[in-house]
Short mmCIF file of C-alpha atoms and ligand atoms in Angstrom, two decimals:
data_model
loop_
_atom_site.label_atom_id
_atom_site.label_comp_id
_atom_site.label_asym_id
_atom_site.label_seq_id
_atom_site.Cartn_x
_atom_site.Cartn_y
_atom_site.Cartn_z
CA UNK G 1 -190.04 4.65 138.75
CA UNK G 2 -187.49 6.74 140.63
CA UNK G 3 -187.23 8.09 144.46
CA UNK G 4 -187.13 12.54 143.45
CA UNK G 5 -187.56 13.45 146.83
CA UNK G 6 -187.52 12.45 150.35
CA UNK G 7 -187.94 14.96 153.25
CA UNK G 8 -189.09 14.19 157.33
CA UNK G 9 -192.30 15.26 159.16
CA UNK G 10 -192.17 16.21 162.73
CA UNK G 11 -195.70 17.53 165.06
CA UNK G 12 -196.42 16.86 167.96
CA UNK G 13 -200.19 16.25 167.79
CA UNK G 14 -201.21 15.56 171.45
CA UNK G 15 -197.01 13.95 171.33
CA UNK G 16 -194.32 13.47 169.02
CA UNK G 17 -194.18 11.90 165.65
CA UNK G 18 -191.36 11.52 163.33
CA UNK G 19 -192.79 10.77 159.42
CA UNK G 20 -191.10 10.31 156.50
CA UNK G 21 -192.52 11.61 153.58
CA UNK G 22 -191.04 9.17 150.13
CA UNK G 23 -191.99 10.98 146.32
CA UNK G 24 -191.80 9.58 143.05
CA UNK G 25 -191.25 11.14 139.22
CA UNK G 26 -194.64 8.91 138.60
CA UNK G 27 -196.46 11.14 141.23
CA UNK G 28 -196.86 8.36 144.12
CA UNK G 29 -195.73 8.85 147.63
CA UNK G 30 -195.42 7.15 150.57
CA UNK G 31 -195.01 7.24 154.26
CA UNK G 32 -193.24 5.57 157.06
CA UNK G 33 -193.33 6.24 160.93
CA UNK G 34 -190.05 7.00 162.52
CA UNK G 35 -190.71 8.05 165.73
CA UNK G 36 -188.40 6.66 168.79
CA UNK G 37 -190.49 7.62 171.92
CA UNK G 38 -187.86 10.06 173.79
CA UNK G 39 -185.04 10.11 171.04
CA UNK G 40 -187.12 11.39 168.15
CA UNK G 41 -184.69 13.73 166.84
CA UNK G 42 -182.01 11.45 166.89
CA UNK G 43 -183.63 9.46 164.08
CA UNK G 44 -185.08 12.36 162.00
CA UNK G 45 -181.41 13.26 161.78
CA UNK G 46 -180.19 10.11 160.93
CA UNK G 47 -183.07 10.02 158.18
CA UNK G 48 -182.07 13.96 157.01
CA UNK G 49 -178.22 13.78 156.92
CA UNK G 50 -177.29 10.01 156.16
CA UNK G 51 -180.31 7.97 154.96
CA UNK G 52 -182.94 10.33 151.94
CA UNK G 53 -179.20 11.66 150.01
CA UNK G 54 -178.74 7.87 149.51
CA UNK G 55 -182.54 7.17 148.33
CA UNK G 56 -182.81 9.51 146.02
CA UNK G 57 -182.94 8.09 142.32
CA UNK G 58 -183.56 4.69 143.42
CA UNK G 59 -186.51 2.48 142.68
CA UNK G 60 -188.99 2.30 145.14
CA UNK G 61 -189.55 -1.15 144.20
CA UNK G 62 -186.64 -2.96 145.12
CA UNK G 63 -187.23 -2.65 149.17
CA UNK G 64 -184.84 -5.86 149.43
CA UNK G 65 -181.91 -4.33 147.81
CA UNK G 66 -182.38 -0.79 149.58
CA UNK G 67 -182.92 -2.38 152.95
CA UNK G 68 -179.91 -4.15 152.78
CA UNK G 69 -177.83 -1.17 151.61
CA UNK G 70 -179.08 0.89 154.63
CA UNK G 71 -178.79 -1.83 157.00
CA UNK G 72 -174.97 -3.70 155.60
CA UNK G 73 -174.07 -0.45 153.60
CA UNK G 74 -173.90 1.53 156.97
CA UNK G 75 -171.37 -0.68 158.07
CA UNK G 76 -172.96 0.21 161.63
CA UNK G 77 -175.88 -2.44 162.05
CA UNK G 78 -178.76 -2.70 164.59
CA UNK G 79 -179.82 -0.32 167.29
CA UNK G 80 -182.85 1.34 167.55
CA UNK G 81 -181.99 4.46 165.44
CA UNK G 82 -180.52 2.72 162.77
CA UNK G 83 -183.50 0.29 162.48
CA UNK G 84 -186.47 2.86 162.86
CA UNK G 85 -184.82 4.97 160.35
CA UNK G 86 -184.67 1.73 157.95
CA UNK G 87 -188.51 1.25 158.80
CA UNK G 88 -189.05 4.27 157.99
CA UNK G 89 -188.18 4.25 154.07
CA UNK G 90 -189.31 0.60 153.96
CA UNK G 91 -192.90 1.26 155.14
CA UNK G 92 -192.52 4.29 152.67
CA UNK G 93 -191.96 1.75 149.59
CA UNK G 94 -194.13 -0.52 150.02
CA UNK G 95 -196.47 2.04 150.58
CA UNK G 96 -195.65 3.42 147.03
CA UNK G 97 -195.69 0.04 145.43
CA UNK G 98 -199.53 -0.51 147.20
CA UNK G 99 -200.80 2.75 145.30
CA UNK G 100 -198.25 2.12 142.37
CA UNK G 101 -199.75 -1.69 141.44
CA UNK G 102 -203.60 -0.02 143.15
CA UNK G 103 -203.55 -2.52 145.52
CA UNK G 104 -203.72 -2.60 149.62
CA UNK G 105 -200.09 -3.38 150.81
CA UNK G 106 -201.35 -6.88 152.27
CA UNK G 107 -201.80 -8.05 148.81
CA UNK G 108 -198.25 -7.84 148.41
CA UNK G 109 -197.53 -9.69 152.12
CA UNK G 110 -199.47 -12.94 150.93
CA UNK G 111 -202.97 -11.51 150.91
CA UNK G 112 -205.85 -12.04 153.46
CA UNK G 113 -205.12 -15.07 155.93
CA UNK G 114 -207.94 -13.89 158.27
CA UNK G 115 -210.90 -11.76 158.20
CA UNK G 116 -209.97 -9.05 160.77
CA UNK G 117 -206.91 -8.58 163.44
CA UNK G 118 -207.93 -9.30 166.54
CA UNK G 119 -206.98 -6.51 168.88
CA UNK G 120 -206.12 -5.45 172.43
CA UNK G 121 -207.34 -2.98 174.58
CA UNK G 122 -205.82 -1.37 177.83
CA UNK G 123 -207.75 -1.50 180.68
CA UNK G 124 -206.10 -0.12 184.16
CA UNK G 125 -207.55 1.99 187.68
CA UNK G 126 -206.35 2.64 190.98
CA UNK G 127 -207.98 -0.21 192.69
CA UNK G 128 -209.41 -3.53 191.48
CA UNK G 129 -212.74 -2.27 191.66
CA UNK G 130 -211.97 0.22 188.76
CA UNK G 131 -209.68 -1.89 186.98
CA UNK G 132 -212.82 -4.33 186.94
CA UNK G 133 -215.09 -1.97 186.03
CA UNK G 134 -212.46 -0.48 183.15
CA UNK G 135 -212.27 -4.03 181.54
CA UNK G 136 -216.26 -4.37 181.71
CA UNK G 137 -216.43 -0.78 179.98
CA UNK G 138 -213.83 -2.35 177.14
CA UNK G 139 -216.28 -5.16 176.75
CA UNK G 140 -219.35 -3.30 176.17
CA UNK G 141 -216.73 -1.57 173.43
CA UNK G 142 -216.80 -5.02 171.71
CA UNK G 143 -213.00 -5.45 172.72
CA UNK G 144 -212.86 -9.90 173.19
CA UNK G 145 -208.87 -8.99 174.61
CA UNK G 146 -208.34 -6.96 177.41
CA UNK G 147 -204.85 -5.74 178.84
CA UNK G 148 -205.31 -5.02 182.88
CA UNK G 149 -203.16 -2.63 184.44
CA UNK G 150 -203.54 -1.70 188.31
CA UNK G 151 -201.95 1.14 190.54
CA UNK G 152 -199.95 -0.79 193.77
CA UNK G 153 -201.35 -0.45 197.21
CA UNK G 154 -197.71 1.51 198.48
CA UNK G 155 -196.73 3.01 195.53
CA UNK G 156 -197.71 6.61 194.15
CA UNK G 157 -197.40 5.23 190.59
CA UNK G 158 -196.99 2.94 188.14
CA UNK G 159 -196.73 1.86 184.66
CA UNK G 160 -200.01 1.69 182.78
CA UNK G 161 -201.55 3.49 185.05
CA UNK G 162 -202.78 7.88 184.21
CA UNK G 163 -201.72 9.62 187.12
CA UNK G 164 -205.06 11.94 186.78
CA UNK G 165 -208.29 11.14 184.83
CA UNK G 166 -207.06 11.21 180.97
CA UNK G 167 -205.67 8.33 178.53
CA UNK G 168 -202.48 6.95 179.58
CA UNK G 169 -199.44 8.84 177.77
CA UNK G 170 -196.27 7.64 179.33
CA UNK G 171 -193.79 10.35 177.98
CA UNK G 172 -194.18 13.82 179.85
CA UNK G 173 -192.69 17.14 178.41
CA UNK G 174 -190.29 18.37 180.65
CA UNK G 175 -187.39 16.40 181.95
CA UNK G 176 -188.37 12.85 182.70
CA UNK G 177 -190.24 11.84 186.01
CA UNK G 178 -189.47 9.71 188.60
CA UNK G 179 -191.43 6.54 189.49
CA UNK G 180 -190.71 4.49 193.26
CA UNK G 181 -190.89 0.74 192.37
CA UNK G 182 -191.38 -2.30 194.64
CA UNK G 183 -191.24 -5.64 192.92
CA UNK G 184 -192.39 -6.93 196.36
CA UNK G 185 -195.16 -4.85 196.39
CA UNK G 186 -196.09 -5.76 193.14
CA UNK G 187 -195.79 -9.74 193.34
CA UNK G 188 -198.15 -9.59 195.98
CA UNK G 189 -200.82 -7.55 194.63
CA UNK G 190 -201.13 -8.79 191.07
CA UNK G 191 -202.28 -12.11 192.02
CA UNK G 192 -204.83 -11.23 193.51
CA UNK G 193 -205.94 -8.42 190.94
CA UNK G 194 -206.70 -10.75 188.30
CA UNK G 195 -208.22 -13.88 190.91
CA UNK G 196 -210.77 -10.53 191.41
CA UNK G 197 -210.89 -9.58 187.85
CA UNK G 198 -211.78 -13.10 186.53
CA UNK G 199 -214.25 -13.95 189.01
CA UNK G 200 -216.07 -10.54 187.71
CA UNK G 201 -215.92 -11.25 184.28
CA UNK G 202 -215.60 -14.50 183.36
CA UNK G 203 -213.80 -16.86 181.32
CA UNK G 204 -214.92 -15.46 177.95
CA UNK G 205 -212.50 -12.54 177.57
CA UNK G 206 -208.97 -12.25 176.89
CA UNK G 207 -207.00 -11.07 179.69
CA UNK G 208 -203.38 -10.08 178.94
CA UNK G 209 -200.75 -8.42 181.35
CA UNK G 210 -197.44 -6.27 180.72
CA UNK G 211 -194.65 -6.56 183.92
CA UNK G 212 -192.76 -3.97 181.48
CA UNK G 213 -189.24 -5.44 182.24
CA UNK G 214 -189.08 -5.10 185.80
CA UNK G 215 -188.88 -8.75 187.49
CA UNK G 216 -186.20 -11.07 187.82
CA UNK G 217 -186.33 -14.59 185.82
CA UNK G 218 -187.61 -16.26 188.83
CA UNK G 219 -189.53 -13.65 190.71
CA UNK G 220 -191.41 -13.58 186.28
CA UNK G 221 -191.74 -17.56 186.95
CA UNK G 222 -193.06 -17.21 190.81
CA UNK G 223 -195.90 -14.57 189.00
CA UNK G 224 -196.65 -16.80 185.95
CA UNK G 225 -197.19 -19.53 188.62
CA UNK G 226 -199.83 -17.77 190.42
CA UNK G 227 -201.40 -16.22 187.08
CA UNK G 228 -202.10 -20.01 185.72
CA UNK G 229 -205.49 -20.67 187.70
CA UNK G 230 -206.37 -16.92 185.53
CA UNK G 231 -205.39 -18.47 181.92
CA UNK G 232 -203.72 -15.08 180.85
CA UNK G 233 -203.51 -14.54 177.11
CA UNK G 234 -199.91 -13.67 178.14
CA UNK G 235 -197.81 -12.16 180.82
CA UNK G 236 -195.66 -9.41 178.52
CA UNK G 237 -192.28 -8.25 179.22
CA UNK G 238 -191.60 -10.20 182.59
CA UNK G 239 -187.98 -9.74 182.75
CA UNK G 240 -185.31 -7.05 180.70
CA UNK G 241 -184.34 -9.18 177.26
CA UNK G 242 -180.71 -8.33 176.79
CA UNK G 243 -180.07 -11.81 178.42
CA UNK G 244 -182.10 -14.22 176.29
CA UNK G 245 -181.41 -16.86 178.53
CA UNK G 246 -183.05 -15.66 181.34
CA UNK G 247 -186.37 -16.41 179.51
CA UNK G 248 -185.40 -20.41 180.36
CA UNK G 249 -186.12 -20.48 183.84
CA UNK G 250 -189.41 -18.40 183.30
CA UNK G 251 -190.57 -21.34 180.97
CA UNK G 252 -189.14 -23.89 183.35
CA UNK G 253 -191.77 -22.95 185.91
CA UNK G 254 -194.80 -21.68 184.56
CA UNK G 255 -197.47 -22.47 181.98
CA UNK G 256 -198.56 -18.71 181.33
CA UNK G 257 -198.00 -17.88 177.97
CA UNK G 258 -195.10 -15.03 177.54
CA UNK G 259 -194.85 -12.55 174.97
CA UNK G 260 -191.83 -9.86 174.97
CA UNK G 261 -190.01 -8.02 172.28
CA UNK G 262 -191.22 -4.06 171.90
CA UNK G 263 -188.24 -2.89 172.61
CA UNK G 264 -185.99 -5.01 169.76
CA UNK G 265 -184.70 -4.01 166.77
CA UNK G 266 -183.78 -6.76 164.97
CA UNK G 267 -183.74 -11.10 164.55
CA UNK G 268 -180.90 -11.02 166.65
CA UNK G 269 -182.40 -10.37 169.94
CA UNK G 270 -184.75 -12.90 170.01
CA UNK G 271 -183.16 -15.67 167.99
CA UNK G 272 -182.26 -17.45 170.62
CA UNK G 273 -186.02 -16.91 172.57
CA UNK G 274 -187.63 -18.08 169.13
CA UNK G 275 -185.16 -21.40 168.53
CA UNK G 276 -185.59 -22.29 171.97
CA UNK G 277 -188.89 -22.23 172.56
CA UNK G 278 -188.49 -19.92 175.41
CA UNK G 279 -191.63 -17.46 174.33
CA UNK G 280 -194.98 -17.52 172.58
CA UNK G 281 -195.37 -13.91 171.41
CA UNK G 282 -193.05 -11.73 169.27
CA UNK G 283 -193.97 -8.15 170.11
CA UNK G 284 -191.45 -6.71 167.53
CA UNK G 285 -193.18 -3.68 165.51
CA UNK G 286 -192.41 -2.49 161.82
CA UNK G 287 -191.00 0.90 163.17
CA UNK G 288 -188.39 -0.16 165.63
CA UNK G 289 -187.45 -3.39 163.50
CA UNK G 290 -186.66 -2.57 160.33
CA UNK G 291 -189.89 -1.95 158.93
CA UNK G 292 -192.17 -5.13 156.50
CA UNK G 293 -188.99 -6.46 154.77
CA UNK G 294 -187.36 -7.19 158.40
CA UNK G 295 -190.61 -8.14 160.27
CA UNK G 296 -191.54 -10.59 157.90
CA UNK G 297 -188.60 -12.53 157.91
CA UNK G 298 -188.97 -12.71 161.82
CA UNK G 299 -192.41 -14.33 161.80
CA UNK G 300 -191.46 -16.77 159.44
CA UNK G 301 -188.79 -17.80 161.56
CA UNK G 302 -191.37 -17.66 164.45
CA UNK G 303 -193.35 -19.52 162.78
CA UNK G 304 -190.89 -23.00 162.30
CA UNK G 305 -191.21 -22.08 166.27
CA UNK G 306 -195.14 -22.07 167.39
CA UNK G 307 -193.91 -18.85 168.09
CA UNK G 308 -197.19 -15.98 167.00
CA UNK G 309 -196.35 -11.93 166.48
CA UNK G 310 -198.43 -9.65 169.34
CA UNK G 311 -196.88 -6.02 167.29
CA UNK G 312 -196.35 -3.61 169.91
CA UNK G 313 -199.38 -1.11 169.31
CA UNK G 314 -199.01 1.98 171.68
CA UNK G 315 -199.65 5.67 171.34
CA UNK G 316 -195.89 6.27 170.36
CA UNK G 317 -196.38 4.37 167.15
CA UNK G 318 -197.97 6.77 164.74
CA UNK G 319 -200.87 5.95 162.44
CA UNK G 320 -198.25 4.47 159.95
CA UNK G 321 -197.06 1.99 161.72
CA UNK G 322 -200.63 0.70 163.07
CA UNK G 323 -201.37 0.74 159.18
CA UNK G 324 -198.46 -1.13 158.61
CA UNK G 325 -199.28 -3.89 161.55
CA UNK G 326 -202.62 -4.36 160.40
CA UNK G 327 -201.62 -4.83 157.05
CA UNK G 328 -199.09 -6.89 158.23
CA UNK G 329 -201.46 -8.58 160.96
CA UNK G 330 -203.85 -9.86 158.30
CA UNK G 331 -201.67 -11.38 155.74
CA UNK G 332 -198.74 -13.63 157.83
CA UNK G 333 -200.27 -17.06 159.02
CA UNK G 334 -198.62 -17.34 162.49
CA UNK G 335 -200.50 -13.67 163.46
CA UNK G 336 -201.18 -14.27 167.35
CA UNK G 337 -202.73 -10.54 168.09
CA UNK G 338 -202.40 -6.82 167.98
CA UNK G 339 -202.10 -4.23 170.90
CA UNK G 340 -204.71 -1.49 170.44
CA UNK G 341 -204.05 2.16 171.93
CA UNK G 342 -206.67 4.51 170.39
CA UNK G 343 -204.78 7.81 169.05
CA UNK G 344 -205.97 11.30 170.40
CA UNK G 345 -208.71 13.27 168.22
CA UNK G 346 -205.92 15.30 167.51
CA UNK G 347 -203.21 12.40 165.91
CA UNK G 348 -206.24 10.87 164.00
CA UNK G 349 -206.68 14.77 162.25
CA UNK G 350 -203.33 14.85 161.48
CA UNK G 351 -203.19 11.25 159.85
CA UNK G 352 -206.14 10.57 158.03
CA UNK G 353 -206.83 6.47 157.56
CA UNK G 354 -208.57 3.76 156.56
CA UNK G 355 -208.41 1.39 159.02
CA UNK G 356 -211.24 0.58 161.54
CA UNK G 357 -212.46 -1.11 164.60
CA UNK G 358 -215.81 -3.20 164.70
CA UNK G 359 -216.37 -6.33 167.21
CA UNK G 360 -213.29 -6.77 168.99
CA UNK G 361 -210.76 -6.86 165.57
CA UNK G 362 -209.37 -4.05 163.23
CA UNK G 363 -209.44 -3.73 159.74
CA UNK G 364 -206.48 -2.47 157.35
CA UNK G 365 -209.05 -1.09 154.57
CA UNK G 366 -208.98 -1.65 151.09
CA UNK G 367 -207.34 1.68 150.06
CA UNK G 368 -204.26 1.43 147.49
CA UNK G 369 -201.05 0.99 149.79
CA UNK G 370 -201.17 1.12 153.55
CA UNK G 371 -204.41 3.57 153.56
CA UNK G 372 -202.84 6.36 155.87
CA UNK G 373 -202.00 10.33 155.21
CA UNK G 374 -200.22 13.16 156.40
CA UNK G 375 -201.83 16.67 156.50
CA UNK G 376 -198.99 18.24 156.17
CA UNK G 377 -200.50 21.93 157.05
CA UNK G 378 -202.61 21.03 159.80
CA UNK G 379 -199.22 18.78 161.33
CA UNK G 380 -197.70 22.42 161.31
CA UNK G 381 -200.14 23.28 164.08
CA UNK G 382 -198.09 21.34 166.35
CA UNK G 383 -194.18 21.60 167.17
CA UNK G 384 -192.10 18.87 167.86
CA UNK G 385 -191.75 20.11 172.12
CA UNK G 386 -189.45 17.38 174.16
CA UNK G 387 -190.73 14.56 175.96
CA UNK G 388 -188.71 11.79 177.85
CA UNK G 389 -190.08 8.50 179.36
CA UNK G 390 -190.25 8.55 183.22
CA UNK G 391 -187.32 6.64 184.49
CA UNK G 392 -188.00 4.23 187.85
CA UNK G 393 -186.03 3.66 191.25
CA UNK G 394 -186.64 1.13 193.90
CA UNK G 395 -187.69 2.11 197.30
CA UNK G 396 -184.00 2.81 198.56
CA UNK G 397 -183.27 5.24 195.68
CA UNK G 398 -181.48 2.65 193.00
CA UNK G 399 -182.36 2.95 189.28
CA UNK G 400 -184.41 0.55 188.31
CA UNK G 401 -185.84 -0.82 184.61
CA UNK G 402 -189.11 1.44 183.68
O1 LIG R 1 -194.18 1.62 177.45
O2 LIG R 1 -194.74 2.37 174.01
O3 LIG R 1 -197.12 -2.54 175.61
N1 LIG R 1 -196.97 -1.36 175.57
C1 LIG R 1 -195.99 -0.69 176.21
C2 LIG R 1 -195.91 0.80 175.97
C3 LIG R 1 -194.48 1.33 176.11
C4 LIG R 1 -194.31 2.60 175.32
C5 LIG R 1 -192.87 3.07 175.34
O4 LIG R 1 -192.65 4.08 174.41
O5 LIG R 1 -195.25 -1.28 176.97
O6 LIG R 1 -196.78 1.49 176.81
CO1 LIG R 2 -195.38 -3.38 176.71
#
């Protein structure tokens, strides 16, 4: 079988996705998710110009030997273009290989090492009382993992939290916002959030938590500390990762399990988090890592580790890629769990799949290959229109990590 054409998909269904669309001379095709929340056209023209001449003529089944040509034959490795624009042909592959050999790509990942993927939901509101009663709504949904997010008493907004009555969608058209940020603010209130939150609900459910990047090592380890009497599923993102060994005196102080990792690209920024022991949760996804071949290399290595994979699943990672994960999610044996973020109406139109909820997990479906499409006409509907992340200061004005 031989690559004829490649070309790459981009609508803006409700927000922006980047697709690449992979065809064969034996009539399969496949797709892989390249969007970069922000940057998107930054990797559709890394895909265009550098990456589909290259593919073309090649087998579709040898995803080792292509991944390492696009990742050592560019000479320039890593970063998050480079990688989502790998993941994007890999997904692609082994997406032609699943409806190739008519099997679902998991099958070719090891095969079933669970029933379902157990996912979870995010849960947030502008005081306790609605964060509460958000959770309890998730729970009647048959969600058993919960992610609680709450506005701060001082602050007119913050991460995880919809600014007016709609799903949370952190990238804005326009130019990107500006958030005020307080990690004093925050320390004290979050505490005391989920001492509220478990004392409504129980022990019973999964409670998870995402700092998104914006403590210091020990203000993450004076937080964890306080979370313990709560028994968090994890405490996400507590510090920025560049510095690896910043996660040390996190684990030095605290017992709360801590998961971080959606914003790497590759093994090499969290080897030394994995071989140390310093986390419990990769969060790595197939789109901004390199796609299957990459990710399940990773969570083997986890795996000598204790360490479990938690795939980044937000909005900004199409259809594809939550294919991919579950597909992913249900074959390796250190799976830990999977973030849920339903799509719009809208995104699910435009990428018709096979993959369900039922009873707090997800399914990947039984369909040849990863089970997802691309209605190519009805994507047309929708121009690619700029977005940009909001970008966060502290109180006094100074940029701060989002
Ligand atoms: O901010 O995907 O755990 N989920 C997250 C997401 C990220 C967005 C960034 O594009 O942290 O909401
Ligand atoms: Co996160």
């Amino acid at each position: 079988m031989k690559i004829t054409r490649a070309w790459v998909n981009i609508c803006s269904p409700g927000r922006n996705f980047v697709t690449l669309k992979v065809e064969t001379d034996e009539g399969f095709y496949g797709l892989g998710d390249a969007t970069l929340n922000g940057r998107e056209m930054a990797v559709a023209s890394y895909l265009t110009e550098h990456v589909v001449p290259c593919i073309i003529g090649r087998d579709p089944f040898q995803t080792e030997d292509i991944w390492q040509y696009l990742y050592r034959g560019a000479y320039w490795r890593r970063g998050p273009v480079t990688m989502a624009a790998i993941a994007a042909v890999d997904v692609a592959l082994w997406d032609i290989k699943g409806k190739a050999l008519q099997t679902p790509v998991y099958n070719l990942l090891g095969g079933k090492s669970r029933e379902g993927v157990l996912v979870y939901a995010h849960a947030h509101g502008n005081s306790t009382e609605e964060v509460i009663a958000d959770v309890q709504k998730h729970m009647e949904m048959g969600y058993l993992a919960v992610r609680a997010q709450s506005a701060i008493p001082g602050l007119d907004s913050t991460y995880g939290v919809p600014k007016k009555a709609q799903p949370y969608e952190p990238a804005e058209r326009g130019l990107p916002s500006e958030s005020r940020w307080s990690s004093e603010l925050y320390l004290r209130h979050t505490p005391r959030l989920f001492e509220k939150l478990r004392a409504a609900i129980g022990e019973d459910v999964h409670l998870l938590h995402d700092v998104h990047h914006r403590l210091t090592p020990i203000e993450a380890a004076r937080l964890g500390k306080e979370l313990e009497p709560f028994h968090l599923f994890w405490m996400e993102d507590p510090v920025p990762a560049e510095l690896q060994e910043g996660f040390k005196i996190i684990r030095e102080h605290t017992t709360t399990p801590v998961a971080t990792g959606e914003v790497f690209h590759s093994i090499w920024d969290a080897h030394d988090l994995i071989r140390n022991q310093w986390i419990d949760y990769i969060r790595m996804s197939v789109v901004h890592s390199g796609g299957l071949t990459h990710l399940k290399k990773v969570a083997d290595f986890a795996s000598l580790y204790h360490v479990r994979t938690g795939c980044h699943g937000a909005t900004d990672l199409s259809p594809v890629t939550m294919a991919a994960a579950l597909h992913f999610g249900i074959a390796v044996h250190n799976f830990g769990i999977q973030e849920h973020m339903p799509h719009s109406a809208e995104t699910n139109a435009v990428f018709p799949h096979a993959y369900s909820f039922k009873a707090g997990y997800m399914y990947p479906g039984d369909a040849p290959g990863l089970g997802v499409d691309l209605d190519e006409s009805l994507a047309k509907k929708y121009p690619y229109q700029r977005a940009y992340l909001p970008i966060n200061r502290r109180l006094d004005g100074t940029l701060t990590d989002w």
